[in-house]
Amino acid sequence: MSEAGTGQNADPADVFRRQRDLILMASGDGIYGINCQGISTFVNPAAARMSGYTVEEMVGRDLHKLVHHSRPDGSHFPGTECPIHEATRDGKVHRIYDDVFWRKDGTSFPVEYVSTPIWDGGKIAGAVVSFRDITERKRAEQDLRDSEQRYRAMFDGSNAAGFLIDAETCYVLDENKRTCALFGYDEVQLRRLRAEDLFIGAPGEIPAFWDKVQREGAAETETSYAITATGERIPVRLSASRIRYADRTGLLVLATDLRVRREMEARTRALQSELHHVSRVSAMGEMASAMAHELNQPLSAVMNYLGAARRLSKTEFEGESRTVQMVEKAMSQAARAGEIIRSLRTFLDKGESETEFASPYDVIHDTLPLIEPAVSAAGLSLSCELDPDVPHTLLQRVNIQQVLLNLIRNAAEAMSEHGGGAINVACWSSQEQIWVEVADQGPGLSDTQQARLFQPFNTSKSDGMGVGLSICHSIISDHDGAITAENRPDGGAVFRFSLPVITPGDKA
């Protein structure tokens, strides 16, 4: 630097211009000046470097045509619409935060710029433009948007209700779609609620839970309930973590709906209980079979003694005396007891029922003595409309007996609170189907019961397991038949199942 430029006698105007030029040269922002016609009067090195030109190539040129000729989409950008030139016309500062300039090689780069009018003697002499390459800022903004989209996708894609709570106020700040679905609130309604409005547990449990999250940074529990907009309590697994964001502390909360899991656990417990029950019934069956075997001998002896008593009575009393009549009635009842025991042994002794050609009439006839004592004990009676000529079909005798016993027992239980009545068992056939029907005079079936009647674990009994009708449905389906239920017009319900007519020639 010469003494003329730096000495004490230097012209102040020269010093100012020198300092201005040094500032323009050192600035990292692109800076250039234009006159009122848009022709550049000066360009700093940063502006030339970012544009891919030399300073000499840019000075004295219409820079709009050189670096600002097209919009971001590549369409033509008229100079009359350019905010940079507008400053030379209206004398106002124009700030644009998202635009593009074009390089010498034909590529563009994003910029933000300020166009400030230059005044000289009260008149606009041109404008000075300062611009900045915002590629990195745009990339960071896009990265942020991508991150937010990933966060939102993960947040909304969660099966758990997730939301963010302000650690100080406990108000909801953000939530995913599952939260709105679980609680029944929209986003606006949720933002007016606090965490304590959404959950309930044992006395003091929820406040203690939030305190633990604040104190230890995380907590979880499976004993709380979500309170919906309608007041419904939904069991949830509640977990929360303390997080930091934007110099604030929040609580990230996840609430997983446990209704399906609790239902599955209840079904598992019910199934285990049913298995235990089946085990007990199996043991009782073995005992009953053994007892039936043992009872046959004394019953046979009773029959023999009664026969001898009848013969002696006829000899001693010469004719059909009342004693003989009583003995014959006793023999009849003993024979009936023997028949019941025989049928019971047949039912209990067979585990896997063998398939055979048999008449459903015979199966029903053998089954009714097994259930008749229980029906009579309930103050009810059995009536039958059985066609003895129904055709034989291919069936598993013990399984069909099980269906009949279940249906008749259910009918008796339905009528137990109605003070008597009759259960009607009917059997008839068509050319292709054999029909068996059990009708009661109970309260009938509700719409809800009919919709889920043959589903497992569905019962209206307080001590029922809800598997009997499901088993009946399975057995009849295995026989290629169908089972239905409906209400009778005069009250009560009727269960009806069908079996296909199969002849021995069809078996092959």
XYZ file of C-alpha atoms in Angstrom:
508
model
C 0.000 0.000 0.000
C 1.433 3.383 -0.998
C 2.041 6.214 1.402
C -0.483 8.292 -0.541
C -3.172 5.811 0.393
C -2.278 5.440 4.039
C -0.563 8.587 5.205
C -2.020 11.360 7.246
C -2.402 13.527 4.158
C -4.443 10.919 2.230
C -7.761 12.033 0.741
C -10.594 10.811 3.050
C -12.658 9.868 -0.007
C -9.839 7.693 -1.278
C -9.512 6.068 2.145
C -13.264 5.346 2.227
C -13.248 3.856 -1.248
C -10.236 1.760 -0.339
C -11.932 0.418 2.780
C -15.146 -0.250 0.849
C -13.255 -2.225 -1.773
C -11.473 -4.246 0.900
C -14.816 -5.094 2.542
C -16.344 -6.116 -0.777
C -13.310 -8.253 -1.581
C -13.325 -9.994 1.828
C -17.069 -10.624 2.130
C -18.216 -14.238 1.867
C -21.569 -13.085 0.485
C -21.919 -12.271 -3.173
C -22.289 -8.526 -3.675
C -22.806 -6.584 -6.863
C -24.210 -3.243 -7.904
C -26.410 -2.337 -10.859
C -27.582 0.886 -12.392
C -31.174 1.673 -13.188
C -30.852 -0.204 -16.479
C -29.753 -3.395 -14.691
C -26.145 -3.177 -15.875
C -23.616 -4.194 -13.247
C -21.272 -1.498 -12.000
C -19.216 -3.655 -9.623
C -19.006 -7.347 -8.632
C -17.091 -8.782 -5.702
C -15.030 -11.991 -6.009
C -17.519 -14.052 -3.977
C -20.323 -13.218 -6.421
C -18.127 -14.185 -9.378
C -16.915 -17.397 -7.693
C -20.421 -18.605 -6.821
C -21.634 -17.833 -10.356
C -18.708 -19.498 -12.107
C -17.654 -16.319 -13.945
C -14.749 -13.997 -13.564
C -15.297 -10.513 -12.236
C -14.430 -9.120 -15.661
C -17.080 -11.325 -17.307
C -19.766 -9.953 -15.011
C -18.981 -6.235 -14.784
C -20.833 -4.175 -17.379
C -23.310 -6.972 -18.117
C -27.058 -7.270 -17.546
C -26.788 -9.624 -14.597
C -30.456 -10.572 -14.701
C -29.907 -12.080 -18.152
C -26.629 -13.583 -16.962
C -27.522 -15.227 -13.618
C -31.234 -14.664 -12.971
C -32.854 -15.403 -16.316
C -34.964 -18.411 -15.320
C -37.166 -19.503 -12.438
C -36.367 -22.577 -10.306
C -38.442 -24.773 -12.640
C -36.442 -23.554 -15.651
C -39.157 -21.294 -17.093
C -38.292 -17.807 -18.350
C -38.105 -15.075 -15.694
C -38.826 -11.625 -17.210
C -36.659 -8.796 -15.903
C -39.766 -6.654 -15.428
C -40.876 -9.064 -12.670
C -37.493 -9.331 -10.954
C -37.494 -8.092 -7.317
C -33.874 -7.019 -7.728
C -34.798 -4.535 -10.448
C -37.932 -3.544 -8.586
C -35.744 -1.814 -6.001
C -34.523 0.596 -8.737
C -38.129 1.472 -9.568
C -39.930 1.775 -6.217
C -36.981 2.683 -3.984
C -37.807 -0.061 -1.480
C -35.673 -2.815 -0.041
C -36.658 -6.215 -1.422
C -35.795 -9.394 0.510
C -36.207 -12.828 -1.083
C -35.491 -15.912 0.996
C -35.854 -18.680 -1.567
C -34.846 -18.251 -5.213
C -32.166 -19.499 -7.599
C -29.261 -18.004 -9.523
C -27.734 -19.669 -12.552
C -24.077 -20.499 -13.026
C -22.006 -20.188 -16.165
C -22.187 -23.976 -16.680
C -26.009 -23.877 -16.795
C -26.626 -25.273 -13.327
C -28.543 -23.393 -10.652
C -28.042 -22.950 -6.932
C -30.506 -21.764 -4.285
C -30.049 -18.270 -2.941
C -31.525 -15.691 -0.635
C -30.839 -12.044 -1.457
C -31.496 -8.425 -0.557
C -31.812 -5.716 -3.185
C -31.318 -2.230 -1.694
C -31.801 0.940 -3.754
C -28.827 3.368 -4.120
C -29.795 7.041 -3.722
C -27.759 9.878 -5.191
C -28.923 13.442 -4.772
C -32.434 12.352 -3.936
C -32.690 10.161 -6.978
C -32.378 6.391 -7.380
C -29.053 5.648 -9.037
C -29.274 1.861 -8.959
C -29.254 -0.953 -6.425
C -26.787 -3.021 -4.488
C -27.522 -6.737 -4.268
C -26.223 -9.046 -1.545
C -26.880 -12.771 -2.001
C -25.950 -15.991 -0.273
C -25.759 -19.591 -1.459
C -28.243 -21.479 0.748
C -27.544 -24.977 -0.561
C -26.436 -26.208 2.850
C -29.357 -24.552 4.558
C -31.786 -26.126 2.076
C -30.139 -29.501 2.570
C -30.401 -29.138 6.335
C -34.050 -28.122 6.001
C -34.744 -31.133 3.786
C -32.937 -33.395 6.224
C -35.072 -31.949 8.983
C -38.247 -32.517 6.983
C -37.172 -36.079 6.220
C -36.414 -36.632 9.880
C -39.779 -35.243 10.882
C -41.498 -37.478 8.313
C -39.650 -40.529 9.609
C -40.538 -39.584 13.166
C -44.179 -39.079 12.211
C -44.275 -42.341 10.245
C -42.851 -44.273 13.192
C -45.013 -42.395 15.677
C -48.233 -42.900 13.733
C -47.294 -46.442 12.704
C -47.029 -47.651 16.286
C -49.682 -50.048 17.577
C -49.490 -48.236 20.897
C -51.108 -44.900 21.631
C -48.167 -42.506 21.797
C -48.063 -38.890 22.846
C -45.719 -36.237 24.159
C -46.472 -34.464 27.433
C -44.936 -31.245 28.728
C -43.002 -32.205 31.864
C -43.920 -29.010 33.721
C -47.603 -28.566 32.872
C -48.395 -32.217 32.000
C -50.495 -31.035 29.037
C -50.480 -33.071 25.824
C -48.201 -31.516 23.176
C -48.341 -34.109 20.412
C -50.060 -37.433 19.747
C -50.244 -40.166 17.130
C -53.322 -41.429 15.310
C -53.642 -44.443 17.587
C -54.048 -42.118 20.568
C -57.051 -40.409 18.971
C -58.562 -43.802 18.100
C -58.018 -45.277 21.573
C -59.245 -42.326 23.626
C -61.932 -41.076 21.235
C -60.697 -37.460 21.209
C -59.553 -35.389 18.251
C -56.237 -33.537 18.266
C -57.736 -30.240 19.480
C -59.498 -31.928 22.396
C -56.378 -33.855 23.404
C -54.266 -30.683 23.556
C -56.618 -29.385 26.256
C -56.060 -32.408 28.485
C -53.402 -33.289 31.009
C -51.897 -36.716 31.586
C -53.932 -37.199 34.755
C -57.129 -36.773 32.708
C -56.293 -39.785 30.535
C -55.405 -42.543 32.998
C -56.659 -44.042 36.221
C -55.327 -46.728 38.530
C -55.299 -47.707 42.163
C -55.404 -44.765 44.616
C -52.211 -42.771 44.216
C -50.850 -45.073 41.488
C -50.892 -42.631 38.561
C -49.357 -39.631 40.430
C -46.663 -41.979 41.757
C -46.063 -43.205 38.214
C -45.472 -39.679 36.852
C -43.249 -38.837 39.817
C -41.122 -41.907 39.104
C -40.735 -40.895 35.447
C -39.639 -37.388 36.494
C -37.283 -38.745 39.121
C -35.766 -41.823 37.449
C -36.295 -41.024 33.787
C -38.565 -43.991 32.959
C -41.360 -46.132 34.393
C -43.954 -48.668 33.287
C -47.035 -50.403 34.661
C -49.698 -52.868 33.493
C -52.287 -52.132 36.163
C -53.598 -48.800 34.884
C -56.590 -47.961 32.693
C -57.074 -45.457 29.883
C -60.167 -43.288 30.301
C -61.864 -42.647 26.945
C -64.034 -39.712 25.935
C -67.110 -41.819 26.745
C -65.800 -42.801 30.183
C -64.889 -46.364 29.191
C -61.960 -47.893 31.075
C -59.514 -49.760 28.858
C -56.695 -51.804 30.436
C -53.335 -50.598 29.117
C -49.650 -51.191 29.518
C -48.358 -47.709 30.329
C -44.715 -46.776 29.795
C -43.092 -43.338 29.807
C -39.621 -41.849 29.378
C -38.232 -38.394 30.131
C -36.713 -36.750 27.049
C -35.083 -33.410 26.177
C -36.007 -31.445 23.086
C -35.519 -27.774 22.106
C -34.201 -26.958 25.607
C -37.401 -28.353 27.126
C -38.230 -31.498 29.059
C -41.038 -33.739 27.921
C -42.463 -37.148 28.723
C -42.818 -39.621 25.865
C -45.743 -41.880 26.766
C -46.857 -45.154 25.163
C -50.138 -46.829 26.111
C -50.678 -50.335 24.705
C -54.251 -51.647 24.617
C -54.346 -54.874 26.656
C -57.937 -55.878 25.912
C -57.045 -58.557 23.356
C -54.274 -59.923 25.564
C -56.508 -59.976 28.623
C -59.206 -61.741 26.603
C -56.689 -64.327 25.402
C -55.468 -64.825 28.964
C -59.062 -65.284 30.126
C -59.663 -67.795 27.341
C -56.491 -69.634 28.282
C -57.592 -69.792 31.904
C -61.034 -70.954 30.807
C -59.506 -73.628 28.589
C -57.236 -74.801 31.411
C -60.229 -74.945 33.708
C -62.160 -76.886 31.084
C -59.257 -79.304 30.674
C -59.253 -79.834 34.423
C -62.995 -80.372 34.248
C -62.573 -82.874 31.412
C -59.952 -84.670 33.466
C -62.352 -84.889 36.384
C -65.172 -86.087 34.120
C -62.841 -88.682 32.618
C -61.963 -89.936 36.087
C -65.648 -89.973 37.031
C -66.388 -91.863 33.815
C -63.911 -94.546 34.727
C -65.448 -94.763 38.195
C -68.975 -94.852 36.760
C -67.991 -97.584 34.308
C -66.519 -99.650 37.114
C -69.596 -99.035 39.284
C -71.888 -100.011 36.424
C -69.964 -103.237 36.030
C -70.205 -103.978 39.754
C -73.915 -103.066 39.919
C -74.801 -105.503 37.161
C -74.113 -108.485 39.420
C -76.367 -107.441 42.340
C -79.045 -106.373 39.882
C -78.858 -109.762 38.206
C -79.193 -111.373 41.637
C -82.165 -109.119 42.453
C -83.803 -110.172 39.163
C -83.201 -113.848 39.982
C -84.624 -113.518 43.495
C -87.624 -111.576 42.207
C -88.238 -114.254 39.575
C -88.141 -116.920 42.227
C -90.439 -114.882 44.476
C -92.915 -114.535 41.626
C -92.972 -118.260 40.957
C -93.399 -119.051 44.648
C -96.150 -116.453 44.994
C -98.063 -117.890 42.071
C -97.790 -121.351 43.625
C -98.746 -120.309 47.136
C -101.473 -117.817 46.263
C -102.790 -119.618 43.196
C -103.155 -116.794 40.736
C -102.232 -113.169 40.069
C -102.328 -111.821 43.610
C -101.256 -108.270 44.498
C -98.001 -109.728 45.769
C -97.271 -111.121 42.339
C -98.159 -107.811 40.757
C -95.767 -105.930 43.049
C -93.012 -108.450 42.375
C -93.493 -108.063 38.610
C -93.322 -104.260 38.914
C -90.130 -104.597 40.949
C -88.689 -106.852 38.227
C -89.650 -104.299 35.584
C -87.886 -101.511 37.434
C -84.830 -103.679 38.042
C -84.738 -104.498 34.334
C -85.021 -100.802 33.534
C -82.134 -100.028 35.903
C -80.087 -102.696 34.184
C -80.837 -101.172 30.790
C -79.771 -97.720 32.023
C -76.526 -99.150 33.385
C -75.891 -100.962 30.100
C -76.408 -97.754 28.113
C -74.228 -95.795 30.538
C -71.391 -98.289 30.165
C -71.697 -98.141 26.398
C -71.468 -94.347 26.505
C -68.577 -94.218 28.981
C -66.485 -97.137 27.797
C -65.942 -95.789 24.273
C -63.280 -93.068 24.003
C -63.019 -92.557 20.282
C -66.444 -93.413 18.886
C -66.345 -95.893 16.025
C -68.192 -95.043 12.828
C -71.087 -97.405 12.112
C -74.284 -97.673 10.112
C -77.045 -97.110 12.621
C -80.502 -95.655 12.989
C -80.709 -92.245 14.696
C -83.961 -93.517 16.183
C -82.062 -96.269 18.018
C -79.411 -93.787 19.179
C -82.053 -91.448 20.597
C -83.916 -94.370 22.190
C -80.706 -95.479 23.946
C -79.803 -91.944 25.029
C -83.035 -90.757 26.632
C -82.788 -93.060 29.696
C -79.434 -91.464 30.517
C -80.840 -87.956 30.788
C -84.408 -88.668 31.914
C -83.579 -88.833 35.661
C -81.956 -85.359 35.541
C -84.940 -83.978 33.622
C -87.408 -85.437 36.144
C -85.353 -84.111 39.054
C -85.725 -80.599 37.586
C -89.520 -80.969 37.620
C -89.702 -81.366 33.838
C -90.825 -84.074 31.471
C -89.683 -85.491 28.147
C -92.030 -85.933 25.220
C -91.014 -87.689 22.028
C -92.107 -87.672 18.416
C -89.755 -90.240 16.940
C -90.193 -91.913 13.585
C -88.949 -95.505 13.995
C -88.624 -95.820 10.232
C -85.961 -93.162 9.740
C -83.207 -94.627 7.561
C -79.856 -95.809 8.848
C -76.875 -93.579 8.231
C -73.165 -93.479 8.838
C -72.547 -91.999 12.311
C -70.491 -92.121 15.479
C -72.979 -93.305 18.092
C -71.328 -91.922 21.227
C -70.706 -88.503 19.651
C -74.338 -88.169 18.531
C -75.366 -89.210 22.045
C -73.154 -86.427 23.401
C -74.918 -83.889 21.160
C -78.342 -85.053 22.340
C -77.332 -84.989 26.004
C -75.930 -81.460 25.658
C -79.029 -80.133 23.896
C -81.478 -81.739 26.345
C -79.452 -80.633 29.376
C -79.311 -77.048 28.019
C -83.081 -77.122 27.456
C -83.643 -78.322 31.038
C -81.414 -75.562 32.425
C -83.235 -72.939 30.320
C -86.577 -74.084 31.745
C -85.389 -74.542 35.333
C -86.732 -71.156 36.460
C -90.085 -71.450 34.676
C -91.767 -73.939 37.002
C -92.186 -77.049 34.895
C -92.892 -77.870 31.312
C -91.920 -80.411 28.689
C -88.881 -80.868 26.489
C -89.849 -82.333 23.139
C -87.464 -84.550 21.186
C -88.419 -85.254 17.579
C -86.867 -87.222 14.748
C -87.987 -87.474 11.119
C -86.436 -87.779 7.684
C -86.653 -86.746 4.062
C -85.108 -88.479 1.069
C -81.702 -86.927 1.688
C -81.684 -85.750 5.314
C -82.466 -87.035 8.788
C -83.626 -84.363 11.209
C -83.381 -84.374 15.006
C -84.957 -81.609 17.055
C -84.903 -80.606 20.724
C -87.477 -77.949 21.667
C -87.945 -76.314 25.056
C -90.431 -73.935 26.684
C -87.828 -71.608 28.201
C -87.223 -67.863 27.687
C -85.811 -68.275 24.163
C -82.623 -66.825 22.687
C -81.651 -63.152 22.575
C -80.242 -61.593 19.398
C -76.798 -61.448 21.020
C -76.943 -65.138 21.966
C -78.023 -66.196 18.482
C -75.187 -64.208 16.859
C -72.479 -66.063 18.842
C -74.330 -69.258 19.782
C -71.874 -71.872 18.469
C -68.677 -69.907 19.137
C -66.356 -71.361 21.800
C -66.321 -69.753 25.268
C -69.674 -68.090 24.657
C -72.112 -68.684 27.500
C -74.931 -66.951 29.332
C -74.463 -69.119 32.426
C -72.579 -67.702 35.377
C -70.808 -71.038 35.919
C -70.706 -72.179 32.293
C -67.633 -72.663 30.135
C -69.298 -71.962 26.792
C -67.894 -75.044 25.032
C -70.890 -77.418 24.911
C -72.610 -75.989 21.838
C -69.258 -75.430 20.152
C -68.522 -79.149 20.589
C -72.003 -80.004 19.244
C -71.363 -77.867 16.174
C -68.002 -79.558 15.621
C -69.477 -83.072 15.944
C -72.353 -82.397 13.541
C -69.987 -80.721 11.059
C -67.765 -83.829 11.200
C -70.863 -85.823 10.172
C -71.366 -83.497 7.146
C -74.498 -82.173 8.826
C -75.697 -78.812 10.066
C -77.012 -77.504 13.384
C -79.177 -74.418 13.845
C -81.200 -72.724 16.571
C -84.197 -70.417 16.540
C -86.958 -69.171 18.781
C -90.358 -70.846 18.742
C -93.390 -68.664 17.916
C -95.132 -69.759 21.124
C -92.052 -69.275 23.299
C -88.898 -71.185 23.979
C -86.103 -72.253 21.671
C -85.615 -75.133 19.278
C -82.267 -76.681 18.327
C -82.255 -78.747 15.174
C -79.512 -80.760 13.524
C -79.435 -82.758 10.325
C -77.502 -85.817 9.193
C -77.174 -86.906 5.567
C -78.860 -90.157 4.564
C -76.016 -92.580 3.745
C -76.457 -96.200 2.699
C -73.822 -98.950 3.028
C -73.186 -98.691 -0.695
C -72.250 -95.000 -0.241
C -69.473 -95.845 2.206
C -67.095 -96.873 -0.535
